[in-house]
N, CA and C of each residue as an Amber inpcrd file, in Angstrom:
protein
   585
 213.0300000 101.4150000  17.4490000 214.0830000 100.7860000  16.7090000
 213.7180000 100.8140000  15.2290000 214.5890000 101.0890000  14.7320000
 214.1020000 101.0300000  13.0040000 214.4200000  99.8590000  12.2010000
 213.4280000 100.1690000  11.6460000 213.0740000  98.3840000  10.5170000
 214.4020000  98.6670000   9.6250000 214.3630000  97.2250000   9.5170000
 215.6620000  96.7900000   8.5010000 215.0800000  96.5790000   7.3180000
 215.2540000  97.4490000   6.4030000 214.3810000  97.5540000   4.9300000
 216.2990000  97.3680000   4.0080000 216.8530000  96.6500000   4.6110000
 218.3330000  96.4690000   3.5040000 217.8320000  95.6680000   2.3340000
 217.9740000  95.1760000   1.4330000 217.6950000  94.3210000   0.5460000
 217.9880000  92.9490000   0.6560000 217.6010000  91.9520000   0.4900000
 218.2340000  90.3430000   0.6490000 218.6510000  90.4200000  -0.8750000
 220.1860000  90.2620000  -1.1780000 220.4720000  89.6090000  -2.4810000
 219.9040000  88.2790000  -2.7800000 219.5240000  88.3420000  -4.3430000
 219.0880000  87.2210000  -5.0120000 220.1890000  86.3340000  -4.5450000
 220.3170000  84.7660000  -5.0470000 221.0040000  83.8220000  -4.9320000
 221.1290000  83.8350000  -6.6570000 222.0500000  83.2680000  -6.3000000
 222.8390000  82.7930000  -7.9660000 222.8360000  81.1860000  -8.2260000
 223.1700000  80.7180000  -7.1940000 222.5830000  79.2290000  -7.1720000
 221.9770000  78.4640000  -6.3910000 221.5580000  77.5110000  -6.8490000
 220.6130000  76.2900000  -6.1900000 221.2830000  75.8140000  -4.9180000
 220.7870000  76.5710000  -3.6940000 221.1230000  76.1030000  -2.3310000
 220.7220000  74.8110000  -1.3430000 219.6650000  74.4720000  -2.0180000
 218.8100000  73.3080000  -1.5350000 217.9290000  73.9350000  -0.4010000
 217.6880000  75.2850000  -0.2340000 217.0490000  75.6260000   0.8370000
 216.1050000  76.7130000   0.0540000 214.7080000  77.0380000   0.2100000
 214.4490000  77.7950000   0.1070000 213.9700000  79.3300000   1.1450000
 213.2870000  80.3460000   0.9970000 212.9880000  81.2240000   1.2510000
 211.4490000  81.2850000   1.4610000 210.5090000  80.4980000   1.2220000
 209.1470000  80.2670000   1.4060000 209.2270000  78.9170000   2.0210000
 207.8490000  78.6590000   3.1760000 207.9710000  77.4090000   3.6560000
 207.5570000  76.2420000   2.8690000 208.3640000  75.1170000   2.5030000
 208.0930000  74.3040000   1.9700000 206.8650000  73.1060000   2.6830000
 206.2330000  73.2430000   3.7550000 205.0980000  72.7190000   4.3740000
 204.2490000  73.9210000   3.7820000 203.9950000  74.8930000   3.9670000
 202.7610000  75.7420000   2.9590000 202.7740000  75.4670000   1.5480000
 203.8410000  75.4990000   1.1460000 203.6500000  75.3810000  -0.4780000
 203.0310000  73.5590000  -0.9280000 203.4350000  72.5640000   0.2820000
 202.7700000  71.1990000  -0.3580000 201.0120000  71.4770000   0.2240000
 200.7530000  72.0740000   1.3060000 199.2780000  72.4650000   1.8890000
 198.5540000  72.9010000   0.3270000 199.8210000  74.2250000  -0.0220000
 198.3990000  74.9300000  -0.9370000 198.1690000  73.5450000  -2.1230000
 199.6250000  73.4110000  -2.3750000 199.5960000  72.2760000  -3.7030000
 198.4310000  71.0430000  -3.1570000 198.2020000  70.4630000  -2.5830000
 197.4080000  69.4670000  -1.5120000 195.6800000  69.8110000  -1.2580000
 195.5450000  71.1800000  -1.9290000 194.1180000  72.0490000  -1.7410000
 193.5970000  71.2520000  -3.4370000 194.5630000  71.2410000  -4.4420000
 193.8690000  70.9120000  -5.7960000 193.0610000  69.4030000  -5.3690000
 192.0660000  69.4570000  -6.1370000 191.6540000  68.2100000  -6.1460000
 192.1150000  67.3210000  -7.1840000 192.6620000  67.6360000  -8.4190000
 193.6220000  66.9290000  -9.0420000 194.7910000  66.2850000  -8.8240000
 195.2480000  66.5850000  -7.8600000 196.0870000  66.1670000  -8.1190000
 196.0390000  65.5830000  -6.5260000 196.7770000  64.4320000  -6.3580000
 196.3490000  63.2870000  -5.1670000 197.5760000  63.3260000  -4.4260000
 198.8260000  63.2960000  -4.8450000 199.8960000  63.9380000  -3.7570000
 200.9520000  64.3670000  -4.3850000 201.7750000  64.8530000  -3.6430000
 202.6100000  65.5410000  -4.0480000 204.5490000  65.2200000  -3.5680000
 205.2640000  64.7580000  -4.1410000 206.4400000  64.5410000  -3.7660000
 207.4870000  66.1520000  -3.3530000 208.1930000  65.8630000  -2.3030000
 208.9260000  66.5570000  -1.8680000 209.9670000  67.0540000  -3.2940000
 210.1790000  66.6660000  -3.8150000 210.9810000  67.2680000  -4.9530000
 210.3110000  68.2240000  -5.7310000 208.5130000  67.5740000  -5.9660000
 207.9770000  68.6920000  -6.9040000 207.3870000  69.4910000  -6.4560000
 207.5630000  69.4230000  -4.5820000 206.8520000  70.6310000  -4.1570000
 208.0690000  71.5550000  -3.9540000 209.4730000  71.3060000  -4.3040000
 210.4560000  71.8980000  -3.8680000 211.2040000  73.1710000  -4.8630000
 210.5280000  72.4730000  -6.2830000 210.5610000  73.1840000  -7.7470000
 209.7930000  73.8110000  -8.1400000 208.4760000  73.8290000  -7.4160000
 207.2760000  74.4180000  -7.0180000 207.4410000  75.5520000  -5.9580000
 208.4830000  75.5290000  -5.0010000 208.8170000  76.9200000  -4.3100000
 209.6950000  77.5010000  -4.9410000 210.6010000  76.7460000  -5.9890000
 212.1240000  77.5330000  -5.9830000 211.1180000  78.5280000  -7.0160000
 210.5650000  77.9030000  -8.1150000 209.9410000  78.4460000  -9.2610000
 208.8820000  80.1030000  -8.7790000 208.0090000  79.5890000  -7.4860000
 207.5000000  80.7080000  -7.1430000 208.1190000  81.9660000  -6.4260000
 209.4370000  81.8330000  -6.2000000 210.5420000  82.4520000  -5.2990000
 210.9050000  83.3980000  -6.8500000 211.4990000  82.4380000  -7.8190000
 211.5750000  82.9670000  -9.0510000 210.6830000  84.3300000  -9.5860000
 209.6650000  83.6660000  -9.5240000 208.2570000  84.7110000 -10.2240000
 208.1900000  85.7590000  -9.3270000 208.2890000  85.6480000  -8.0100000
 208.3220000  86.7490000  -6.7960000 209.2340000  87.8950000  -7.5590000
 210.3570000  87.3910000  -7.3520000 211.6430000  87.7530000  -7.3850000
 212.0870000  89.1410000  -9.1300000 211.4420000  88.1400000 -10.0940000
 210.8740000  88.9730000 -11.2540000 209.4850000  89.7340000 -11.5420000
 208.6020000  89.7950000 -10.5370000 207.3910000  90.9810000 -10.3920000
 208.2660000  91.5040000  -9.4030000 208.6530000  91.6850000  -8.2030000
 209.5650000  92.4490000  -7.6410000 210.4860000  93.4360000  -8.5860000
 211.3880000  92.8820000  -9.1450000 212.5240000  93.6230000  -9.9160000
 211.2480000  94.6270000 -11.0050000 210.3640000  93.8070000 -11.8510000
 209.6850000  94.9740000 -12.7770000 208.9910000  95.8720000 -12.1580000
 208.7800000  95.9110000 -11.1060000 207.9540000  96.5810000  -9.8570000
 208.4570000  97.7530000  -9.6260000 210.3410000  97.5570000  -9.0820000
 211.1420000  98.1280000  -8.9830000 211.4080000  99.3850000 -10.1210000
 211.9590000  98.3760000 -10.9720000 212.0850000  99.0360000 -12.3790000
 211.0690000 100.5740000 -12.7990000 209.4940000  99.8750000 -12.1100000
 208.5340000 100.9060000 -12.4770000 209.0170000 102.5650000 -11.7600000
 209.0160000 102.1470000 -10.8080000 209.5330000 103.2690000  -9.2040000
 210.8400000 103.6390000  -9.6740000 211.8330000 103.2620000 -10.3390000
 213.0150000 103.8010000 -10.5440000 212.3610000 104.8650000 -12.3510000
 211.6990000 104.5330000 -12.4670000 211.3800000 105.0760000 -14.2610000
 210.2810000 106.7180000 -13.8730000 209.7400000 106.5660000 -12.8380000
 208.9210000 107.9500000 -12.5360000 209.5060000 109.0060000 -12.6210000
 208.7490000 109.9670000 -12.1470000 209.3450000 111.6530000 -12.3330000
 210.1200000 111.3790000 -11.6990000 209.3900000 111.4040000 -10.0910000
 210.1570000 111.6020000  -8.3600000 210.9140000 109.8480000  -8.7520000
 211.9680000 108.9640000  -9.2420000 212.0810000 107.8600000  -8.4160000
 212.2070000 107.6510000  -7.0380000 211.5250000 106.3860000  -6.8570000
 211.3820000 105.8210000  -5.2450000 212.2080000 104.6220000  -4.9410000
 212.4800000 103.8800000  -3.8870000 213.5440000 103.0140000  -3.7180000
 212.4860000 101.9910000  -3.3200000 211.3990000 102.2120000  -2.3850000
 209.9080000 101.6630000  -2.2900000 208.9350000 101.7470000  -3.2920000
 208.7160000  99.8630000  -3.4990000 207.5230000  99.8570000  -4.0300000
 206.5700000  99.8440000  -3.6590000 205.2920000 100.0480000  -4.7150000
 203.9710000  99.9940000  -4.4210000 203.3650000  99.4830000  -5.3230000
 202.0650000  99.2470000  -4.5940000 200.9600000  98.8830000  -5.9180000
 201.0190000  99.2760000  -6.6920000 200.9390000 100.6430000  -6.9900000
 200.6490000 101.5350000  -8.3720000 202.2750000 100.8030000  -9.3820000
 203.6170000 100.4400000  -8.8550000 204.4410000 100.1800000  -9.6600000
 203.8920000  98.7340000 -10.3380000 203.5080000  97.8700000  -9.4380000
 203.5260000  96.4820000  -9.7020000 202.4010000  96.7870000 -10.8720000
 201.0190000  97.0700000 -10.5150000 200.1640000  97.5320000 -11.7460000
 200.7040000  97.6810000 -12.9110000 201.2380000  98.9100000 -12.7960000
 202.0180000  99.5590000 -14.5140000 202.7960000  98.3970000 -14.8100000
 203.6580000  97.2430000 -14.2490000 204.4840000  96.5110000 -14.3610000
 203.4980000  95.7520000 -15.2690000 202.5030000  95.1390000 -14.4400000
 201.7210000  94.0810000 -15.1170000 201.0760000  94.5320000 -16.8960000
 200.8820000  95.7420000 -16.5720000 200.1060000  96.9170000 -17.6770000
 201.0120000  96.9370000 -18.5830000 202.6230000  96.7720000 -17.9620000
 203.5230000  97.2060000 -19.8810000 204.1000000  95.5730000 -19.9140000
 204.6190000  94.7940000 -19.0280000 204.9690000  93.2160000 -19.5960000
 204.1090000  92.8400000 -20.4740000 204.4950000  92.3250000 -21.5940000
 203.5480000  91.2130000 -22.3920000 203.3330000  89.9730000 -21.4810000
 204.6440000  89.8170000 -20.2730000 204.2380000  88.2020000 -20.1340000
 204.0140000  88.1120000 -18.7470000 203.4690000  89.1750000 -18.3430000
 202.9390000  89.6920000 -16.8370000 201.3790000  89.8820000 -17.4280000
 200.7090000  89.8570000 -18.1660000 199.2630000  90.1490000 -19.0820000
 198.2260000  88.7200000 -18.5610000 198.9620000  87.8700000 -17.6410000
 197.7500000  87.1520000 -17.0780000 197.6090000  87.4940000 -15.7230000
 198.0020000  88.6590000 -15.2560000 197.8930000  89.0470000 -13.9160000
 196.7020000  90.2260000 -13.9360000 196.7310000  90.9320000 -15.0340000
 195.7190000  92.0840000 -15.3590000 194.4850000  91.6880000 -14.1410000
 193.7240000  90.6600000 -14.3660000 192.7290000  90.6850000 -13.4740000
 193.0110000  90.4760000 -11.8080000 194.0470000  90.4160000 -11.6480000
 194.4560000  90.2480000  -9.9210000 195.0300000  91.2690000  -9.9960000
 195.9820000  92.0760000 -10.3210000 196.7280000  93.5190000 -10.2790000
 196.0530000  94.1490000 -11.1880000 194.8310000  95.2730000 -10.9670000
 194.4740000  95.5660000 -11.9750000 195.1500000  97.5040000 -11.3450000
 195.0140000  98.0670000 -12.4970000 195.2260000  99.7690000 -12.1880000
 194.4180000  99.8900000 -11.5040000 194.9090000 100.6930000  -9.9240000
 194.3460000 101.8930000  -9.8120000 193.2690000 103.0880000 -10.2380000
 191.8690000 103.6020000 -10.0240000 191.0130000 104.0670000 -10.5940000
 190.4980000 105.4100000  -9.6010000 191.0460000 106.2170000  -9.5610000
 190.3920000 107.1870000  -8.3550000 189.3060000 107.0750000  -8.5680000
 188.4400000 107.4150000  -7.4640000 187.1190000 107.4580000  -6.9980000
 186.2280000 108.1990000  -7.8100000 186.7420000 109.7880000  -8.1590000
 186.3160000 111.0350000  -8.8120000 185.9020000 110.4010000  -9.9320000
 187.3410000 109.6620000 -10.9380000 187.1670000 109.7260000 -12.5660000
 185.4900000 108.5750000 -12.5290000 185.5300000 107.5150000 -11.9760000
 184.5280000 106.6950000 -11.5370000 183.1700000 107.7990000 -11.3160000
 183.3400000 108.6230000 -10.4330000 182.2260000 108.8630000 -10.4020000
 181.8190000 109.9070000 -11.4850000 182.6680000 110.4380000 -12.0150000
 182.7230000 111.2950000 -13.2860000 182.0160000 110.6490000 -14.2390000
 182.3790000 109.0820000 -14.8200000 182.2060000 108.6370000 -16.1310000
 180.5990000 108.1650000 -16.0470000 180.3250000 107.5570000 -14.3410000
 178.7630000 107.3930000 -14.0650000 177.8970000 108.1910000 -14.3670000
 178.4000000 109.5900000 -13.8830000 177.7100000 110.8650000 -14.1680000
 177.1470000 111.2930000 -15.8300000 178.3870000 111.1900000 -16.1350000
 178.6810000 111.3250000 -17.6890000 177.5510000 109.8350000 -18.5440000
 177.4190000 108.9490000 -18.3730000 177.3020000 107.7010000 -18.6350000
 175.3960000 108.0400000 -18.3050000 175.0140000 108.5490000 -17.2950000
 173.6920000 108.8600000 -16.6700000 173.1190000 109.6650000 -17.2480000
 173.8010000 111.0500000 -17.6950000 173.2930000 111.8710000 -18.3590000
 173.2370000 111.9440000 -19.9580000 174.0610000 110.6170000 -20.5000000
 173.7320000 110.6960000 -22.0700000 172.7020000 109.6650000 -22.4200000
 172.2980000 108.7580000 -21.5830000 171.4760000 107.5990000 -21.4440000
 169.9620000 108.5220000 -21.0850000 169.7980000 109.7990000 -20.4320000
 168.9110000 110.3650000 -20.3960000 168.6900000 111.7920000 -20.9490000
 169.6770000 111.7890000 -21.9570000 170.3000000 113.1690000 -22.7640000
 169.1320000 112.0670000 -24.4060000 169.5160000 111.4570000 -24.6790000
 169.2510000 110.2740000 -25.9990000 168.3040000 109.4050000 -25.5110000
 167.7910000 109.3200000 -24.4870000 166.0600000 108.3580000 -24.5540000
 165.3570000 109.5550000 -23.6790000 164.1070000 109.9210000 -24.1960000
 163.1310000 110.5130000 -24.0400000 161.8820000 109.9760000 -23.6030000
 161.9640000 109.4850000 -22.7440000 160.9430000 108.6500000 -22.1800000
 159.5820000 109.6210000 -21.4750000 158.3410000 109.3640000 -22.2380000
 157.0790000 109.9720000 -21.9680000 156.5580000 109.0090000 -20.5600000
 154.9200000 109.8860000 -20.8210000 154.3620000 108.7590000 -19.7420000
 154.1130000 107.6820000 -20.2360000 153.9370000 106.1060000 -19.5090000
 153.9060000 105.6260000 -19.6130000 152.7340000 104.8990000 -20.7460000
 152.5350000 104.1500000 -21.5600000 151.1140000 103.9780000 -22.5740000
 151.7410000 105.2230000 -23.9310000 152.7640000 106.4260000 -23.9480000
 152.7330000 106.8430000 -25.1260000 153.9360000 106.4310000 -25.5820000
 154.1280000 106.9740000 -27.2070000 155.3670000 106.6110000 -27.6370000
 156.6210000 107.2830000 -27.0370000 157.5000000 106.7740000 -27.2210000
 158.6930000 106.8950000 -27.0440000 160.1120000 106.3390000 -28.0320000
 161.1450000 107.5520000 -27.8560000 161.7150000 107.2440000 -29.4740000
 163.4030000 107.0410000 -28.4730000 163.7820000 105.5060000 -28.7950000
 164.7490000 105.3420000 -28.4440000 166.1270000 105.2670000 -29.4820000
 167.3290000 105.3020000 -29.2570000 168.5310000 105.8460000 -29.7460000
 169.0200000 104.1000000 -29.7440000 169.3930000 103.6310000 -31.2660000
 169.7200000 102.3120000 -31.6100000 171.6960000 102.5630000 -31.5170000
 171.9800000 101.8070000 -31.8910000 173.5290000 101.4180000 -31.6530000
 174.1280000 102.1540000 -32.9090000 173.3010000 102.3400000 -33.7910000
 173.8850000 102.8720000 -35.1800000 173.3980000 104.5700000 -35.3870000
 172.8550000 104.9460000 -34.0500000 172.6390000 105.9860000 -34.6230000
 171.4680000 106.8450000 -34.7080000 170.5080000 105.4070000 -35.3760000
 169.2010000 106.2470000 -36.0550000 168.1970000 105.3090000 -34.7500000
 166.8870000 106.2840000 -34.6530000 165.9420000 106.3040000 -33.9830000
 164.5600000 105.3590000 -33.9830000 163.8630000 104.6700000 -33.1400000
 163.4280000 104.0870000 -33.4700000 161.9810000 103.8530000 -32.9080000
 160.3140000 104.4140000 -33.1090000 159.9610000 104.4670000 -31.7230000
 158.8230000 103.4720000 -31.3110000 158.4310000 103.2620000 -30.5060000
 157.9600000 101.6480000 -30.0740000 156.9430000 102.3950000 -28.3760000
 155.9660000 101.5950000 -28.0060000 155.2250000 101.9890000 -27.3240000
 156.2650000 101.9700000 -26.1360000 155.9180000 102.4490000 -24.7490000
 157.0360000 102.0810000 -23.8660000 156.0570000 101.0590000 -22.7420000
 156.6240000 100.3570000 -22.4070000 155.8640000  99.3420000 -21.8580000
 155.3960000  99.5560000 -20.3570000 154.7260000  99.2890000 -19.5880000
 154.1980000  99.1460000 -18.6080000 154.6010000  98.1720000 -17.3480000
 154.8960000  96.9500000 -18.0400000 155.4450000  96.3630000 -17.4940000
 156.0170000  96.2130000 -16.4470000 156.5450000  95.4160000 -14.9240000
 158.1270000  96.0060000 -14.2900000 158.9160000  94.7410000 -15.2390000
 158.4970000  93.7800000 -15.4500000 159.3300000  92.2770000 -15.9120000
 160.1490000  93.2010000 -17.3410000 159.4960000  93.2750000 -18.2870000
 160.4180000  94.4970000 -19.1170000 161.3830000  95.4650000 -18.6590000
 161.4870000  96.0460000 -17.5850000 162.2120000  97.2840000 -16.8890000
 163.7140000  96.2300000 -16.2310000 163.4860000  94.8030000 -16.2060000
 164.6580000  94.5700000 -15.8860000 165.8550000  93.5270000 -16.4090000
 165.3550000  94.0310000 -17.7580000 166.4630000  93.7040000 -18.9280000
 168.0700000  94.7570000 -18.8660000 169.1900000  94.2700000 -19.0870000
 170.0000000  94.4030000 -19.0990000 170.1990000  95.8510000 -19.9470000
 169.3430000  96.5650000 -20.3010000 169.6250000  97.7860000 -21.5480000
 168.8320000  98.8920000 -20.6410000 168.2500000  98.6210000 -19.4360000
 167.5920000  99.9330000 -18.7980000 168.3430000 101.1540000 -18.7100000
 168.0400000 102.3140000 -19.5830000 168.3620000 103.6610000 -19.0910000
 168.0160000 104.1950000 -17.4460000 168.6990000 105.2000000 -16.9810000
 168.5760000 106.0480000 -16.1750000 167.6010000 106.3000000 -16.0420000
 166.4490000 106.8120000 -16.8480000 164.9440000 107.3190000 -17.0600000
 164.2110000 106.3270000 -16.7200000 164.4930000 104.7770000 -17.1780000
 163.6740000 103.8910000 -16.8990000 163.0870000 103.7920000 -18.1940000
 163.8350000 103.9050000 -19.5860000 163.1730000 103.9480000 -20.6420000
 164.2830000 102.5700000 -21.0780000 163.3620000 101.5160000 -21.8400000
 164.8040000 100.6420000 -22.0430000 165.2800000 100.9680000 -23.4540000
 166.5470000 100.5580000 -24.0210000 167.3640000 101.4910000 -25.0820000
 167.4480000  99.8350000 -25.6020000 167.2170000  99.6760000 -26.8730000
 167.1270000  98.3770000 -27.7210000 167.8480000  98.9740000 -28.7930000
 168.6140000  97.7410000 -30.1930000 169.0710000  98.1380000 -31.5750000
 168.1790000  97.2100000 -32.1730000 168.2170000  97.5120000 -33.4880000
 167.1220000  96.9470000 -34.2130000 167.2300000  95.6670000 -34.0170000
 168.3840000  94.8130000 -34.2160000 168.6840000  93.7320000 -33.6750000
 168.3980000  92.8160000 -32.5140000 167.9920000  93.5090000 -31.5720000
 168.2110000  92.8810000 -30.0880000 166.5080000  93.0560000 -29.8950000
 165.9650000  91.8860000 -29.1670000 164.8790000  90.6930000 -29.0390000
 165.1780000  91.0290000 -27.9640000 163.8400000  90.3930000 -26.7690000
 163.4970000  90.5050000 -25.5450000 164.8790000  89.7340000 -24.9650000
 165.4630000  90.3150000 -23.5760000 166.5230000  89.7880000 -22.9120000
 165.7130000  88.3730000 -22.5140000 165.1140000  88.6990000 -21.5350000
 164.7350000  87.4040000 -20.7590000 162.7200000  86.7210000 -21.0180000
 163.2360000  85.5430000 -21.3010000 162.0810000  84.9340000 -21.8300000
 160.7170000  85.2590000 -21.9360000 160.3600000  85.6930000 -20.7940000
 159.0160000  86.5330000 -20.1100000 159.1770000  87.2530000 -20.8000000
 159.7090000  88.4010000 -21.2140000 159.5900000  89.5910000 -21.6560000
 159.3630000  89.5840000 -23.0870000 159.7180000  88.3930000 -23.3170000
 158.8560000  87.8340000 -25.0680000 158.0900000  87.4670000 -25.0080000
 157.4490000  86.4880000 -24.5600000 156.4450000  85.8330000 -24.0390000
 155.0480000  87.6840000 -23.7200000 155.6000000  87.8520000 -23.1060000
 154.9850000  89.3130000 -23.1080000 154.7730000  90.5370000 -24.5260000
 155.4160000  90.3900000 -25.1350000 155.5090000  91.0190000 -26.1700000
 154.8450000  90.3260000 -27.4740000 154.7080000  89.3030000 -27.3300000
 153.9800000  88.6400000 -28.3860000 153.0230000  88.6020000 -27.9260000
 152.3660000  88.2350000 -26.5590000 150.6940000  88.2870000 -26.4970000
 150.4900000  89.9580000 -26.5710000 151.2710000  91.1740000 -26.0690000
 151.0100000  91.9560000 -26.7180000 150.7390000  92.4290000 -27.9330000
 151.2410000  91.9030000 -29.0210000 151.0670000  92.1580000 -30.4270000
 149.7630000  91.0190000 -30.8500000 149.5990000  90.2030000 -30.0150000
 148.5180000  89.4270000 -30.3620000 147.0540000  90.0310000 -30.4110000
 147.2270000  91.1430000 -29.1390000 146.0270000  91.4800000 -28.4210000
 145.6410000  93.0010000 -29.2510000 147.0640000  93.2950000 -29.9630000
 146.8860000  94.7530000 -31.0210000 145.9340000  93.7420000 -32.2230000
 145.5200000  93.0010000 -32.1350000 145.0740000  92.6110000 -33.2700000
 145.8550000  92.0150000 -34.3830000 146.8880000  91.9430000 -34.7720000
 147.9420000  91.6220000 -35.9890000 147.6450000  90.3010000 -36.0230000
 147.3280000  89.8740000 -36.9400000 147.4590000  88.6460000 -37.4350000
 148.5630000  87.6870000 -37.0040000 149.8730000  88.1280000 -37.3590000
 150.5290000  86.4310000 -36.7760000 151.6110000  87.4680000 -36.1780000
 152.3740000  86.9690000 -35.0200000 153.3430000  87.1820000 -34.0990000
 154.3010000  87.0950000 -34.7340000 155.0900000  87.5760000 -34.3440000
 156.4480000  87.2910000 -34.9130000 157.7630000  86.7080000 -34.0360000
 158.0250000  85.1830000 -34.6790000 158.7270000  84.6270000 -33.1600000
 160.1430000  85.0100000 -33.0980000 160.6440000  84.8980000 -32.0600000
 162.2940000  85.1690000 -32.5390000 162.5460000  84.5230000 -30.8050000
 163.9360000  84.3680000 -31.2370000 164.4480000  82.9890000 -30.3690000
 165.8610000  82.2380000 -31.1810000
């Protein structure tokens, strides 16, 4: 038997009935911890309103699927996305409807992303120098550490060489703490704190 995919016309006016169950919509409303209960009226303006919002991501959804090469009469994700992607006032949905990303371009940009991170740090053996690539450009070179507590700062290259700007100080505490009794133990007179 074939599905009935006809359309339900919108309503034009306030029927006193809605289209979503009004026992789910006081449940979810009833989940906040703010708020302590809920009257049948404002859980009722609370469905008509979300029937509303349905009803207008639907239509821009639509809209998307009617605007393509091929138009379609069925939506999909990919419409609702672009929907959310060109509304200005669909722009707090971005993180719940986000685009579509094939698999390939993903694994493309990793690829790409892997090989310039080990294209621009040159990482020797371990104990010699090594000349890492700063944010601006220019080069900078610094012993490479031994460490593993260093290796798992947030800036690790591919190589296992970590990539710093002149600017940027040990990520995580230890790893300063480490770096200053290192410079202690080169002999230098006074450390240099940063924090």
């Amino acid at each position: 038997m074939p599905y009935n995919t006809t359309a339900i016309p919108p309503r034009k006016e306030v029927t006193g009935q809605t289209q979503l169950p009004l026992s789910r919509v006081k449940k979810i409303v009833s989940q906040d911890q703010d708020i302590a209960a809920c009257s049948n009226n404002a859980a009722f303006v609370i469905t008509l309103a979300t029937e509303m919002f349905i009803q207008y991501l639907a239509g821009e959804g639509f809209n998307m699927a009617r605007t393509e090469r091929k138009p379609r009469r069925n939506i999909q994700y990919k419409d609702l996305a672009a929907a959310v992607a060109a509304k200005e006032n669909l722009e707090f949905l971005e993180d719940v409807v986000p685009k579509t990303i094939p698999y390939k371009q993903i694994k493309a940009e990793a690829a790409a992303t892997r090989a310039q991170l080990s294209n621009n740090t040159v990482a020797d053996r371990p104990g010699e120098t090594q000349r890492d690539v700063t944010a601006n450009g220019s080069s900078k070179k610094h012993r490479a550490s031994t460490s593993r507590s260093s290796l798992n700062g947030s800036f690790v290259g591919a190589s296992g060489a970590r990539i710093m700007s002149d600017d940027d100080g040990p990520e995580d505490p230890t790893d300063q703490l480490h770096d200053e009794m290192r410079q202690a133990n080169r002999g230098q007179d006074d450390v240099h704190m940063t924090g």
